[in-house]
Short mmCIF file of C-alpha atoms and ligand atoms in Angstrom, two decimals:
data_model
loop_
_atom_site.label_atom_id
_atom_site.label_comp_id
_atom_site.label_asym_id
_atom_site.label_seq_id
_atom_site.Cartn_x
_atom_site.Cartn_y
_atom_site.Cartn_z
CA MET A 1 -3.43 -93.05 -34.26
CA PRO A 2 -5.02 -94.34 -31.00
CA THR A 3 -6.72 -97.63 -31.24
CA ALA A 4 -9.80 -99.01 -29.45
CA VAL A 5 -9.19 -99.80 -25.83
CA THR A 6 -8.61 -103.35 -24.52
CA THR A 7 -10.72 -105.01 -21.89
CA GLY A 8 -10.22 -105.15 -18.10
CA SER A 9 -7.67 -103.10 -16.40
CA ALA A 10 -5.13 -103.28 -19.22
CA ILE A 11 -6.25 -99.91 -20.71
CA PRO A 12 -3.22 -98.48 -22.62
CA GLU A 13 -1.97 -95.02 -22.29
CA LEU A 14 -4.05 -92.94 -24.68
CA GLY A 15 -3.15 -89.54 -26.06
CA PRO A 16 -0.30 -87.42 -24.81
CA PRO A 17 1.66 -89.61 -22.37
CA GLY A 18 1.32 -88.64 -18.72
CA VAL A 19 -0.85 -85.62 -19.46
CA ARG A 20 -3.58 -85.00 -17.02
CA GLY A 21 -5.20 -81.86 -15.74
CA ILE A 22 -7.97 -79.37 -15.96
CA CYS A 23 -9.97 -78.86 -19.18
CA PHE A 24 -12.34 -76.03 -20.02
CA SER A 25 -15.13 -75.74 -22.58
CA CYS A 26 -16.57 -72.77 -24.31
CA ASP A 27 -19.08 -72.33 -27.12
CA SER A 28 -16.53 -73.05 -29.85
CA ILE A 29 -19.05 -72.04 -32.48
CA LYS A 30 -19.78 -68.57 -30.99
CA ASP A 31 -17.29 -67.73 -28.22
CA MET A 32 -13.69 -68.39 -29.50
CA ASP A 33 -12.82 -64.89 -28.33
CA VAL A 34 -13.70 -65.92 -24.76
CA ALA A 35 -11.63 -69.02 -25.15
CA GLU A 36 -8.66 -66.94 -26.45
CA GLU A 37 -8.87 -64.45 -23.52
CA THR A 38 -9.24 -67.18 -20.95
CA ALA A 39 -6.42 -69.34 -22.28
CA THR A 40 -4.14 -66.29 -22.27
CA ARG A 41 -4.87 -65.51 -18.70
CA LEU A 42 -4.74 -69.10 -17.50
CA GLY A 43 -1.41 -70.12 -19.00
CA PRO A 44 -0.44 -73.57 -17.75
CA THR A 45 -3.34 -73.74 -15.23
CA ALA A 46 -5.43 -75.47 -18.00
CA THR A 47 -4.24 -78.60 -19.76
CA TRP A 48 -7.11 -79.46 -22.20
CA TYR A 49 -9.64 -77.68 -24.29
CA SER A 50 -12.96 -79.31 -25.13
CA VAL A 51 -14.00 -78.83 -28.74
CA GLY A 52 -17.68 -79.11 -29.17
CA ILE A 53 -18.40 -78.94 -32.97
CA LEU A 54 -20.37 -80.66 -35.71
CA ALA A 55 -18.81 -83.37 -37.83
CA ASP A 56 -18.76 -81.31 -41.07
CA ASP A 57 -17.20 -78.15 -39.52
CA GLN A 58 -13.66 -78.64 -40.77
CA GLN A 59 -12.76 -74.99 -40.72
CA LEU A 60 -13.66 -74.67 -37.06
CA ALA A 61 -11.82 -77.88 -36.19
CA LEU A 62 -8.66 -76.50 -37.80
CA GLU A 63 -9.14 -73.15 -35.97
CA CYS A 64 -9.53 -74.99 -32.66
CA ALA A 65 -6.51 -77.11 -33.42
CA GLU A 66 -4.44 -73.91 -34.08
CA PHE A 67 -5.89 -72.28 -30.83
CA CYS A 68 -4.77 -75.31 -28.87
CA ARG A 69 -1.27 -75.31 -30.46
CA ARG A 70 -0.90 -71.58 -29.66
CA HIS A 71 -1.76 -71.97 -25.96
CA GLY A 72 -0.10 -75.36 -25.31
CA LEU A 73 -3.43 -77.10 -24.82
CA HIS A 74 -4.55 -80.55 -25.80
CA ALA A 75 -7.86 -80.91 -27.60
CA LEU A 76 -10.74 -83.22 -26.47
CA PHE A 77 -13.26 -83.61 -29.19
CA HIS A 78 -16.88 -83.53 -28.14
CA PRO A 79 -19.03 -84.10 -31.27
CA LEU A 80 -22.48 -82.60 -31.24
CA ASP A 81 -24.08 -84.92 -33.80
CA LEU A 82 -23.07 -88.42 -33.07
CA ASP A 83 -26.08 -90.34 -31.83
CA VAL A 84 -25.10 -93.59 -30.11
CA CYS A 85 -28.49 -93.63 -28.50
CA GLY A 86 -30.48 -92.19 -31.34
CA THR A 87 -33.03 -93.94 -33.50
CA ASP A 88 -31.85 -92.75 -36.84
CA PRO A 89 -29.34 -95.23 -38.48
CA LEU A 90 -25.76 -94.33 -37.93
CA ASP A 91 -24.33 -92.51 -41.00
CA ASP A 92 -20.95 -93.88 -42.13
CA ARG A 93 -20.16 -90.67 -44.00
CA LEU A 94 -20.63 -88.67 -40.88
CA LEU A 95 -18.56 -91.11 -38.88
CA ARG A 96 -15.71 -90.84 -41.31
CA GLU A 97 -15.95 -87.01 -41.10
CA LEU A 98 -15.78 -87.36 -37.29
CA GLY A 99 -12.62 -89.42 -37.67
CA ARG A 100 -11.07 -86.71 -39.83
CA ARG A 101 -12.03 -83.98 -37.30
CA ALA A 102 -10.48 -86.08 -34.41
CA ASP A 103 -7.30 -86.51 -36.57
CA GLU A 104 -7.17 -82.70 -37.14
CA LEU A 105 -7.60 -82.03 -33.51
CA ASP A 106 -5.46 -84.98 -32.47
CA SER A 107 -8.03 -85.79 -29.83
CA PRO A 108 -7.08 -89.07 -28.09
CA TRP A 109 -10.80 -90.09 -27.89
CA LEU A 110 -14.27 -88.68 -28.71
CA ASN A 111 -16.57 -87.83 -25.88
CA ILE A 112 -20.25 -88.52 -26.50
CA ASP A 113 -23.36 -88.25 -24.44
CA LEU A 114 -25.50 -91.35 -24.09
CA ALA A 115 -28.30 -89.46 -25.72
CA MET A 116 -30.07 -88.67 -28.93
CA TRP A 117 -28.99 -85.41 -30.68
CA VAL A 118 -30.81 -85.84 -33.97
CA ARG A 119 -34.25 -87.21 -34.75
CA GLN A 120 -35.27 -87.96 -38.38
CA GLY A 121 -32.58 -85.50 -39.60
CA GLU A 122 -33.55 -82.66 -37.19
CA THR A 123 -30.66 -81.57 -34.90
CA LEU A 124 -31.81 -81.22 -31.23
CA LEU A 125 -28.73 -79.40 -30.01
CA GLU A 126 -30.57 -77.59 -27.16
CA SER A 127 -32.72 -80.47 -26.07
CA LEU A 128 -30.81 -83.71 -26.30
CA VAL A 129 -32.90 -86.74 -25.29
CA PRO A 130 -31.13 -88.78 -22.66
CA MET A 131 -30.84 -92.62 -22.91
CA PRO A 132 -33.76 -94.39 -21.21
CA LEU A 133 -32.60 -96.14 -18.01
CA ILE A 134 -33.69 -99.61 -19.19
CA ASP A 135 -31.78 -102.83 -19.86
CA GLU A 136 -32.76 -102.80 -23.53
CA ALA A 137 -30.71 -99.58 -23.96
CA VAL A 138 -27.51 -101.54 -23.39
CA ASP A 139 -27.83 -103.74 -26.52
CA TRP A 140 -28.88 -100.74 -28.58
CA ALA A 141 -25.99 -98.57 -27.52
CA VAL A 142 -23.33 -101.36 -27.66
CA ASP A 143 -23.88 -102.16 -31.26
CA ARG A 144 -23.82 -98.50 -32.29
CA ILE A 145 -20.65 -97.69 -30.33
CA LYS A 146 -18.78 -100.64 -31.74
CA HIS A 147 -19.62 -99.67 -35.21
CA ALA A 148 -18.79 -95.98 -34.57
CA GLN A 149 -15.41 -96.87 -33.07
CA ASP A 150 -14.61 -99.17 -36.00
CA VAL A 151 -15.39 -96.45 -38.62
CA ILE A 152 -13.94 -93.46 -36.73
CA GLY A 153 -10.70 -95.27 -35.79
CA ARG A 154 -10.55 -93.80 -32.34
CA PRO A 155 -12.10 -94.89 -29.03
CA LEU A 156 -15.34 -93.25 -27.76
CA THR A 157 -15.76 -92.21 -24.17
CA ILE A 158 -19.45 -92.45 -23.13
CA GLU A 159 -20.86 -89.76 -20.87
CA ASN A 160 -23.89 -89.80 -18.58
CA ALA A 161 -26.16 -87.20 -20.16
CA PRO A 162 -28.27 -84.67 -18.21
CA TYR A 163 -31.69 -86.03 -17.20
CA PRO A 164 -34.29 -83.24 -17.11
CA PHE A 165 -36.80 -86.11 -17.16
CA VAL A 166 -36.23 -89.78 -16.47
CA VAL A 167 -37.54 -92.90 -18.20
CA GLY A 168 -36.63 -96.27 -16.59
CA ASP A 169 -35.36 -97.23 -13.18
CA ARG A 170 -31.85 -98.59 -13.67
CA ASP A 171 -28.74 -96.83 -12.30
CA ILE A 172 -26.92 -94.86 -15.02
CA LEU A 173 -23.40 -95.85 -13.92
CA THR A 174 -24.35 -99.56 -13.88
CA LEU A 175 -25.70 -99.31 -17.33
CA MET A 176 -22.65 -97.38 -18.52
CA THR A 177 -20.38 -100.04 -17.10
CA ARG A 178 -22.20 -102.75 -19.02
CA ILE A 179 -22.18 -100.76 -22.19
CA ALA A 180 -18.45 -99.87 -21.88
CA GLU A 181 -17.35 -103.46 -21.09
CA ARG A 182 -19.22 -104.88 -23.97
CA ALA A 183 -18.45 -102.12 -26.49
CA ASP A 184 -14.83 -101.91 -25.18
CA CYS A 185 -14.97 -98.08 -24.85
CA LEU A 186 -14.01 -95.50 -22.26
CA MET A 187 -16.20 -93.60 -19.82
CA THR A 188 -16.77 -89.95 -18.80
CA ILE A 189 -18.56 -89.16 -15.45
CA ASP A 190 -20.34 -85.90 -15.56
CA VAL A 191 -20.56 -85.37 -11.88
CA GLY A 192 -23.17 -82.65 -12.14
CA HIS A 193 -25.37 -84.75 -14.29
CA LEU A 194 -25.04 -87.66 -11.91
CA TYR A 195 -25.84 -85.59 -8.85
CA GLY A 196 -28.91 -84.09 -10.56
CA LEU A 197 -30.22 -87.46 -11.61
CA ARG A 198 -29.83 -89.04 -8.20
CA VAL A 199 -31.38 -86.06 -6.50
CA GLN A 200 -34.28 -86.12 -8.82
CA ARG A 201 -34.96 -89.72 -7.90
CA GLY A 202 -34.62 -89.09 -4.15
CA GLN A 203 -31.36 -91.13 -3.89
CA ASN A 204 -28.18 -90.44 -2.11
CA PRO A 205 -25.52 -88.91 -4.40
CA VAL A 206 -23.25 -91.98 -3.77
CA LEU A 207 -24.71 -95.44 -4.01
CA PRO A 208 -23.33 -98.77 -2.84
CA SER A 209 -23.43 -99.96 -6.56
CA ASP A 210 -20.82 -97.34 -7.25
CA ASP A 211 -18.26 -99.85 -5.87
CA ASP A 212 -18.79 -102.09 -8.97
CA ILE A 213 -18.39 -99.45 -11.65
CA ALA A 214 -15.63 -99.93 -14.25
CA TRP A 215 -13.59 -97.06 -12.82
CA ASP A 216 -10.55 -98.17 -14.78
CA ARG A 217 -12.35 -97.08 -17.97
CA VAL A 218 -13.09 -93.55 -16.73
CA VAL A 219 -10.74 -90.98 -18.46
CA GLU A 220 -12.74 -87.77 -18.20
CA ALA A 221 -14.98 -86.06 -15.59
CA HIS A 222 -17.17 -82.95 -16.11
CA MET A 223 -18.73 -80.50 -13.71
CA SER A 224 -20.93 -77.44 -14.07
CA GLY A 225 -23.66 -75.73 -12.11
CA THR A 226 -26.89 -77.59 -11.30
CA PHE A 227 -30.38 -76.21 -11.50
CA ILE A 228 -32.99 -77.79 -9.13
CA ARG A 229 -36.51 -76.62 -8.77
CA ARG A 230 -38.97 -78.30 -6.39
CA PHE A 231 -42.62 -78.31 -7.06
CA ASP A 232 -45.72 -79.16 -4.98
CA GLY A 233 -46.20 -82.94 -4.75
CA GLY A 234 -42.54 -83.75 -4.51
CA VAL A 235 -41.88 -83.18 -8.24
CA ARG A 236 -38.39 -82.10 -8.94
CA LEU A 237 -36.92 -80.57 -12.11
CA VAL A 238 -33.10 -80.82 -12.47
CA ASP A 239 -30.83 -79.67 -15.25
CA ASP A 240 -27.25 -78.48 -15.51
CA LYS A 241 -26.31 -74.93 -16.14
CA HIS A 242 -22.97 -74.39 -17.76
CA ASP A 243 -22.91 -70.70 -16.85
CA TRP A 244 -23.44 -71.25 -13.15
CA PRO A 245 -20.73 -72.00 -10.60
CA VAL A 246 -20.27 -75.70 -9.41
CA SER A 247 -22.23 -76.20 -6.15
CA ASP A 248 -20.75 -77.60 -3.02
CA GLU A 249 -22.78 -80.81 -3.33
CA VAL A 250 -21.21 -81.50 -6.70
CA TRP A 251 -17.65 -80.72 -5.52
CA ASP A 252 -18.31 -83.17 -2.67
CA LEU A 253 -19.55 -85.88 -5.08
CA ALA A 254 -16.47 -85.38 -7.20
CA ASP A 255 -14.22 -85.70 -4.14
CA ALA A 256 -16.06 -88.99 -3.28
CA LEU A 257 -16.01 -90.63 -6.73
CA LEU A 258 -13.18 -89.35 -8.96
CA PRO A 259 -10.22 -90.76 -6.83
CA ARG A 260 -11.62 -94.18 -7.72
CA ALA A 261 -10.68 -93.69 -11.43
CA PRO A 262 -7.01 -94.62 -11.79
CA HIS A 263 -6.80 -93.58 -15.48
CA LEU A 264 -8.60 -90.14 -15.02
CA ARG A 265 -6.88 -87.78 -17.37
CA SER A 266 -9.12 -84.66 -17.67
CA VAL A 267 -11.51 -82.90 -15.29
CA MET A 268 -13.57 -80.35 -17.21
CA ALA A 269 -15.02 -77.05 -16.21
CA GLU A 270 -18.01 -76.86 -18.42
CA ALA A 271 -18.58 -73.24 -19.08
CA GLU A 272 -20.52 -72.32 -22.16
CA GLY A 273 -22.08 -68.94 -21.66
CA MET A 274 -19.54 -67.69 -19.06
CA THR A 275 -17.60 -64.50 -19.56
CA ALA A 276 -13.84 -64.75 -19.78
CA ASP A 277 -13.66 -63.45 -16.08
CA GLU A 278 -16.03 -66.14 -14.87
CA LEU A 279 -14.41 -68.92 -16.84
CA THR A 280 -10.89 -67.98 -15.70
CA GLU A 281 -12.01 -68.04 -12.09
CA SER A 282 -13.89 -71.26 -12.55
CA VAL A 283 -10.83 -73.05 -13.98
CA ARG A 284 -8.64 -71.69 -11.17
CA ARG A 285 -11.21 -73.02 -8.64
CA PHE A 286 -10.98 -76.50 -10.38
CA ALA A 287 -7.15 -76.36 -10.28
CA ARG A 288 -7.14 -75.60 -6.56
CA ARG A 289 -9.29 -78.64 -5.89
CA ALA A 290 -7.58 -81.05 -8.31
CA ASP A 291 -5.35 -82.66 -5.77
CA HIS A 292 -8.46 -84.48 -4.43
CA TRP A 293 -9.21 -86.25 -7.63
CA TRP A 294 -6.00 -87.87 -8.96
CA SER A 295 -5.71 -91.26 -7.37
CA ALA A 296 -2.28 -92.24 -8.65
CA PRO A 297 0.94 -90.11 -8.74
FE1 FE2 B 301 -20.70 -83.01 -19.58
#
């Protein structure tokens, strides 16, 4: 079983040794037929499959594990109900269930958005609330991530959530670095989410502060389509669209940032809502660009 990561640049090899490549996601709850068809067509072009399920759904976890075995894919577990930035207390029973699902999937880490999925017991699957970009969020998230990793028994990789609205003025990658170093966890850069957030704030997609990010902790990256609508008065609404193709601006940002991450193992085409044709083409497009992203041989 993987253990929590160590600090600094001495991050041990996690998961299947030497494996890195393209991942794809699908709606595992509704669209496993799309995943089946896509995996069959792709063959070795895809390396990982992202399993987005709830902690108690053992049957679906086992089905996804079997799907991965059949297609030679490695599973990456993306729980939909772990709230490291929520306000409800963490539930140890749920954390132990997450650990079991991760064991069943043999996922080297659990990817979790820095956001709130559940509020007073109500699941907010379609409208997760992103972590406020304030210093106080660091203490809040660190304690919860440490506890979650201890109970689950596997590392978490924290992801910058989508920001359809923004509270606070801190940079998300800077806050993530502070959280990851203190909680001793991994990081996932969602390039589309990052692009959307910075555009929404009128910033450049790449900032000077990006030089100081804990790139050695980044093991995953995600990309999907980006929805931007500009309103009178300079107001912008930005969100990601998993069933849209990746835009040129997001590809460019990926090319600029991902080679900085020496332990990057998986770049995911997020694709819930795509048909098998669209998803297959999307993953092939990722594979054609992948040489830009791996910084080490
Ligand atoms: Fe993502």
